[in-house]
Tab-separated table of C-alpha atoms in Angstrom:
chain	number	residue	atom	x	y	z
A	1	UNK	CA	3.603	8.828	-19.442
A	2	UNK	CA	3.091	5.717	-21.592
A	3	UNK	CA	2.207	3.137	-18.966
A	4	UNK	CA	-0.946	3.112	-16.895
A	5	UNK	CA	-0.506	4.357	-13.325
A	6	UNK	CA	-3.216	3.771	-10.720
A	7	UNK	CA	-3.582	4.471	-7.010
A	8	UNK	CA	-5.391	2.123	-4.632
A	9	UNK	CA	-6.637	2.705	-1.095
A	10	UNK	CA	-9.347	1.293	1.164
A	11	UNK	CA	-11.553	2.747	3.861
A	12	UNK	CA	-14.103	1.922	6.560
A	13	UNK	CA	-17.374	3.527	7.738
A	14	UNK	CA	-15.702	5.455	10.554
A	15	UNK	CA	-13.225	7.102	8.169
A	16	UNK	CA	-14.841	7.568	4.788
A	17	UNK	CA	-16.463	10.926	5.607
A	18	UNK	CA	-13.084	12.402	6.603
A	19	UNK	CA	-11.178	11.350	3.493
A	20	UNK	CA	-11.279	14.611	1.536
A	21	UNK	CA	-7.717	15.744	2.502
A	22	UNK	CA	-6.257	12.451	1.284
A	23	UNK	CA	-8.201	12.487	-1.974
A	24	UNK	CA	-7.310	16.128	-2.600
A	25	UNK	CA	-3.625	15.322	-2.209
A	26	UNK	CA	-3.916	12.468	-4.721
A	27	UNK	CA	-5.698	14.434	-7.446
A	28	UNK	CA	-3.174	17.286	-7.098
A	29	UNK	CA	-0.209	15.093	-8.007
A	30	UNK	CA	2.224	16.505	-10.565
A	31	UNK	CA	1.853	13.157	-12.333
A	32	UNK	CA	-1.864	12.426	-12.472
A	33	UNK	CA	-2.950	8.811	-11.966
A	34	UNK	CA	-5.178	7.236	-14.595
A	35	UNK	CA	-7.468	5.944	-11.873
A	36	UNK	CA	-7.859	6.198	-8.101
A	37	UNK	CA	-9.519	3.110	-6.636
A	38	UNK	CA	-11.275	3.393	-3.296
A	39	UNK	CA	-12.274	0.012	-1.858
A	40	UNK	CA	-15.178	-0.089	0.578
A	41	UNK	CA	-16.555	-3.539	1.532
A	42	UNK	CA	-20.294	-4.154	1.657
A	43	UNK	CA	-19.847	-6.461	4.659
A	44	UNK	CA	-17.055	-6.106	7.213
A	45	UNK	CA	-15.370	-8.715	9.380
A	46	UNK	CA	-15.147	-5.974	11.987
A	47	UNK	CA	-18.000	-4.235	13.785
A	48	UNK	CA	-18.556	-0.518	13.340
A	49	UNK	CA	-20.928	1.848	15.126
A	50	UNK	CA	-22.128	3.362	11.859
A	51	UNK	CA	-23.991	1.877	8.908
A	52	UNK	CA	-22.328	1.794	5.517
A	53	UNK	CA	-22.942	5.275	4.147
A	54	UNK	CA	-21.283	6.920	1.148
A	55	UNK	CA	-20.503	10.670	1.211
A	56	UNK	CA	-21.710	12.804	-1.686
A	57	UNK	CA	-18.345	14.538	-2.058
A	58	UNK	CA	-16.816	11.429	-3.648
A	59	UNK	CA	-18.593	12.383	-6.878
A	60	UNK	CA	-16.363	15.476	-7.076
A	61	UNK	CA	-13.371	13.318	-8.090
A	62	UNK	CA	-13.701	12.244	-11.767
A	63	UNK	CA	-10.830	9.749	-11.654
A	64	UNK	CA	-12.099	8.089	-8.467
A	65	UNK	CA	-13.770	4.691	-8.727
A	66	UNK	CA	-15.565	3.432	-5.620
A	67	UNK	CA	-15.457	-0.353	-5.526
A	68	UNK	CA	-16.735	-3.048	-3.216
A	69	UNK	CA	-14.657	-6.009	-2.096
A	70	UNK	CA	-14.541	-8.809	0.422
A	71	UNK	CA	-13.145	-7.595	3.721
A	72	UNK	CA	-9.558	-8.769	3.990
A	73	UNK	CA	-8.718	-6.115	6.568
A	74	UNK	CA	-5.292	-4.614	5.848
A	75	UNK	CA	-5.204	-6.314	2.442
A	76	UNK	CA	-8.228	-4.411	1.147
A	77	UNK	CA	-6.105	-1.832	-0.660
A	78	UNK	CA	-3.974	-4.523	-2.312
A	79	UNK	CA	-6.011	-7.547	-3.408
A	80	UNK	CA	-8.959	-5.870	-5.202
A	81	UNK	CA	-6.792	-3.660	-7.400
A	82	UNK	CA	-4.806	-6.714	-8.509
A	83	UNK	CA	-8.039	-8.272	-9.763
A	84	UNK	CA	-9.114	-5.043	-11.469
A	85	UNK	CA	-5.795	-4.372	-13.216
A	86	UNK	CA	-4.554	-7.309	-15.306
A	87	UNK	CA	-1.842	-5.748	-17.457
A	88	UNK	CA	1.538	-6.783	-15.980
A	89	UNK	CA	2.998	-3.413	-17.038
A	90	UNK	CA	0.487	-1.352	-15.040
A	91	UNK	CA	2.098	0.657	-12.239
A	92	UNK	CA	0.258	0.550	-8.909
A	93	UNK	CA	0.661	2.694	-5.809
A	94	UNK	CA	-1.103	1.689	-2.592
A	95	UNK	CA	-1.685	4.410	0.001
A	96	UNK	CA	-3.607	4.968	3.240
A	97	UNK	CA	-6.967	6.698	3.634
A	98	UNK	CA	-5.819	8.963	6.477
A	99	UNK	CA	-2.644	10.502	5.076
A	100	UNK	CA	-1.960	13.696	3.125
A	101	UNK	CA	0.666	13.092	0.446
A	102	UNK	CA	2.982	15.685	-1.149
A	103	UNK	CA	2.106	16.479	-4.752
A	104	UNK	CA	5.363	14.955	-6.044
A	105	UNK	CA	4.816	11.515	-4.482
A	106	UNK	CA	4.024	9.733	-7.753
A	107	UNK	CA	6.625	11.721	-9.682
A	108	UNK	CA	9.289	10.636	-7.204
A	109	UNK	CA	8.327	6.970	-7.488
A	110	UNK	CA	8.452	7.154	-11.285
A	111	UNK	CA	11.897	8.758	-11.154
A	112	UNK	CA	13.298	5.974	-9.003
A	113	UNK	CA	11.522	3.322	-11.040
A	114	UNK	CA	13.871	4.141	-13.911
A	115	UNK	CA	16.778	3.266	-11.604
A	116	UNK	CA	15.207	0.117	-10.138
A	117	UNK	CA	12.777	-1.117	-12.814
A	118	UNK	CA	12.506	-4.608	-11.321
A	119	UNK	CA	11.976	-3.554	-7.698
A	120	UNK	CA	9.048	-2.542	-5.524
A	121	UNK	CA	9.618	0.890	-3.996
A	122	UNK	CA	8.505	2.592	-0.810
A	123	UNK	CA	9.338	5.459	1.506
A	124	UNK	CA	9.526	3.483	4.716
A	125	UNK	CA	10.672	-0.041	5.459
A	126	UNK	CA	12.556	-2.360	7.737
A	127	UNK	CA	15.319	-4.909	7.575
A	128	UNK	CA	14.944	-7.890	9.877
A	129	UNK	CA	18.093	-8.998	11.665
A	130	UNK	CA	19.181	-11.787	13.999
A	131	UNK	CA	16.884	-14.466	12.638
A	132	UNK	CA	15.921	-17.638	14.487
A	133	UNK	CA	13.748	-19.759	12.226
A	134	UNK	CA	10.775	-17.623	11.197
A	135	UNK	CA	11.251	-15.150	14.030
A	136	UNK	CA	13.515	-12.149	14.343
A	137	UNK	CA	14.903	-10.272	17.308
A	138	UNK	CA	15.982	-6.976	15.807
A	139	UNK	CA	14.550	-4.509	13.302
A	140	UNK	CA	16.549	-1.944	11.360
A	141	UNK	CA	14.226	0.814	10.072
A	142	UNK	CA	14.664	2.812	6.871
A	143	UNK	CA	12.937	6.002	5.708
A	144	UNK	CA	12.837	8.209	2.634
A	145	UNK	CA	14.769	10.835	4.596
A	146	UNK	CA	18.000	9.026	3.727
A	147	UNK	CA	20.183	10.388	0.959
A	148	UNK	CA	20.613	7.001	-0.707
A	149	UNK	CA	18.232	4.131	-1.542
A	150	UNK	CA	18.207	1.248	0.917
A	151	UNK	CA	17.285	-2.352	0.206
A	152	UNK	CA	14.913	-3.696	2.849
A	153	UNK	CA	12.977	-6.843	3.685
A	154	UNK	CA	9.589	-5.188	4.259
A	155	UNK	CA	8.093	-2.001	2.834
A	156	UNK	CA	5.707	-0.132	5.145
A	157	UNK	CA	2.497	0.710	3.314
A	158	UNK	CA	1.358	3.857	5.099
A	159	UNK	CA	3.778	6.090	3.206
A	160	UNK	CA	2.975	4.495	-0.133
A	161	UNK	CA	4.221	1.420	-1.996
A	162	UNK	CA	4.946	1.462	-5.729
A	163	UNK	CA	5.154	-1.684	-7.831
A	164	UNK	CA	4.424	-3.172	-11.222
A	165	UNK	CA	1.371	-5.445	-11.489
A	166	UNK	CA	3.514	-8.173	-13.017
A	167	UNK	CA	5.573	-8.482	-9.827
A	168	UNK	CA	2.761	-10.522	-8.236
A	169	UNK	CA	1.154	-13.739	-9.435
A	170	UNK	CA	-2.075	-15.524	-8.490
A	171	UNK	CA	-0.604	-16.869	-5.254
A	172	UNK	CA	-1.071	-13.432	-3.703
A	173	UNK	CA	-4.801	-14.209	-3.434
A	174	UNK	CA	-4.240	-17.443	-1.465
A	175	UNK	CA	-4.378	-15.805	1.948
A	176	UNK	CA	-5.952	-18.922	3.442
A	177	UNK	CA	-2.368	-20.198	3.683
A	178	UNK	CA	-1.849	-17.869	6.644
A	179	UNK	CA	-3.515	-19.182	9.846
A	180	UNK	CA	-5.258	-15.918	10.775
A	181	UNK	CA	-7.522	-13.328	9.103
A	182	UNK	CA	-5.333	-10.581	10.571
A	183	UNK	CA	-2.763	-10.524	7.796
A	184	UNK	CA	-0.519	-7.486	7.522
A	185	UNK	CA	-0.443	-6.160	3.968
A	186	UNK	CA	3.217	-5.280	4.412
A	187	UNK	CA	4.182	-8.788	5.525
A	188	UNK	CA	2.122	-10.582	2.882
A	189	UNK	CA	3.324	-8.284	0.106
A	190	UNK	CA	6.957	-8.732	1.133
A	191	UNK	CA	6.602	-12.505	1.217
A	192	UNK	CA	5.020	-12.671	-2.229
A	193	UNK	CA	7.724	-10.451	-3.719
A	194	UNK	CA	10.502	-12.460	-2.088
A	195	UNK	CA	9.155	-15.713	-3.532
A	196	UNK	CA	9.429	-14.149	-6.991
A	197	UNK	CA	12.912	-12.762	-6.228
A	198	UNK	CA	11.736	-9.161	-6.523
A	199	UNK	CA	13.815	-6.751	-4.403
A	200	UNK	CA	12.350	-3.999	-2.223
A	201	UNK	CA	13.911	-0.545	-1.864
A	202	UNK	CA	13.194	2.475	0.292
A	203	UNK	CA	14.002	5.453	-1.932
A	204	UNK	CA	14.834	9.056	-0.993
A	205	UNK	CA	12.049	11.635	-1.098
A	206	UNK	CA	12.822	15.289	-0.462
A	207	UNK	CA	9.272	15.978	0.733
A	208	UNK	CA	9.026	13.004	3.071
A	209	UNK	CA	8.424	15.142	6.152
A	210	UNK	CA	5.469	16.878	4.499
A	211	UNK	CA	3.413	13.686	4.730
A	212	UNK	CA	1.151	13.436	7.742
A	213	UNK	CA	-1.764	11.377	9.050
A	214	UNK	CA	-4.840	13.088	10.446
A	215	UNK	CA	-7.179	10.341	11.717
A	216	UNK	CA	-6.978	8.170	14.812
A	217	UNK	CA	-6.486	4.433	14.615
A	218	UNK	CA	-10.032	3.275	15.213
A	219	UNK	CA	-9.653	-0.291	14.033
A	220	UNK	CA	-6.128	-1.315	15.007
A	221	UNK	CA	-5.284	-4.813	13.876
A	222	UNK	CA	-3.808	-6.859	16.665
A	223	UNK	CA	-1.764	-10.058	16.748
A	224	UNK	CA	-1.054	-10.081	13.030
A	225	UNK	CA	0.996	-13.183	12.194
A	226	UNK	CA	4.394	-12.701	10.659
A	227	UNK	CA	4.833	-16.228	9.371
A	228	UNK	CA	6.541	-15.732	6.046
A	229	UNK	CA	10.217	-15.742	5.229
A	230	UNK	CA	10.920	-12.554	3.337
A	231	UNK	CA	14.615	-11.858	3.574
A	232	UNK	CA	16.276	-10.096	0.637
A	233	UNK	CA	15.449	-11.852	-2.615
């Protein structure tokens, strides 16, 4: 593999000690990432019952880099890695800290990237129908279970999102444009891609049903604004 491929995820104090299954699934990939970034803010906008502790087992993963960042909630797995990786050709995959991923996840994304080299790829998404201004009344979901790729408006991050660093410019960091700190990564990412006319596709994945989450939602983000227009670019 000639181009750099990195994985980025973020965690919180109530989850970091239970992350081993996720990390194990990432280091066992058939295509090994050059780096796995784990973002863990020093100070959180949210309140947690535990102090910020770091488990010793993280040192068992040579490709893992533990990094600190400002707490941008759902955007923690996206914004810091964009600052760390500057080469527009670098391939980035964002994932969740509570999901076990099949070992061919990255291999599958790379396969489909040869078909759609100018698109962001995911395994779950939605198309927004029946628009009225900035609002929508109907959602059409898409998953990697389908036999054919599907173009969507929004990629859902929990199952992994694959993109090239060069798809996003500096505007992605200007989150003050959205009138709330509770910004969905999926919505913001889709809006930034749409402004640059970058399409989004949900691609087939034969091992889709092998993915599973194992932690409870302890910090659910509520009332996240969906204020961007992100129809097909």
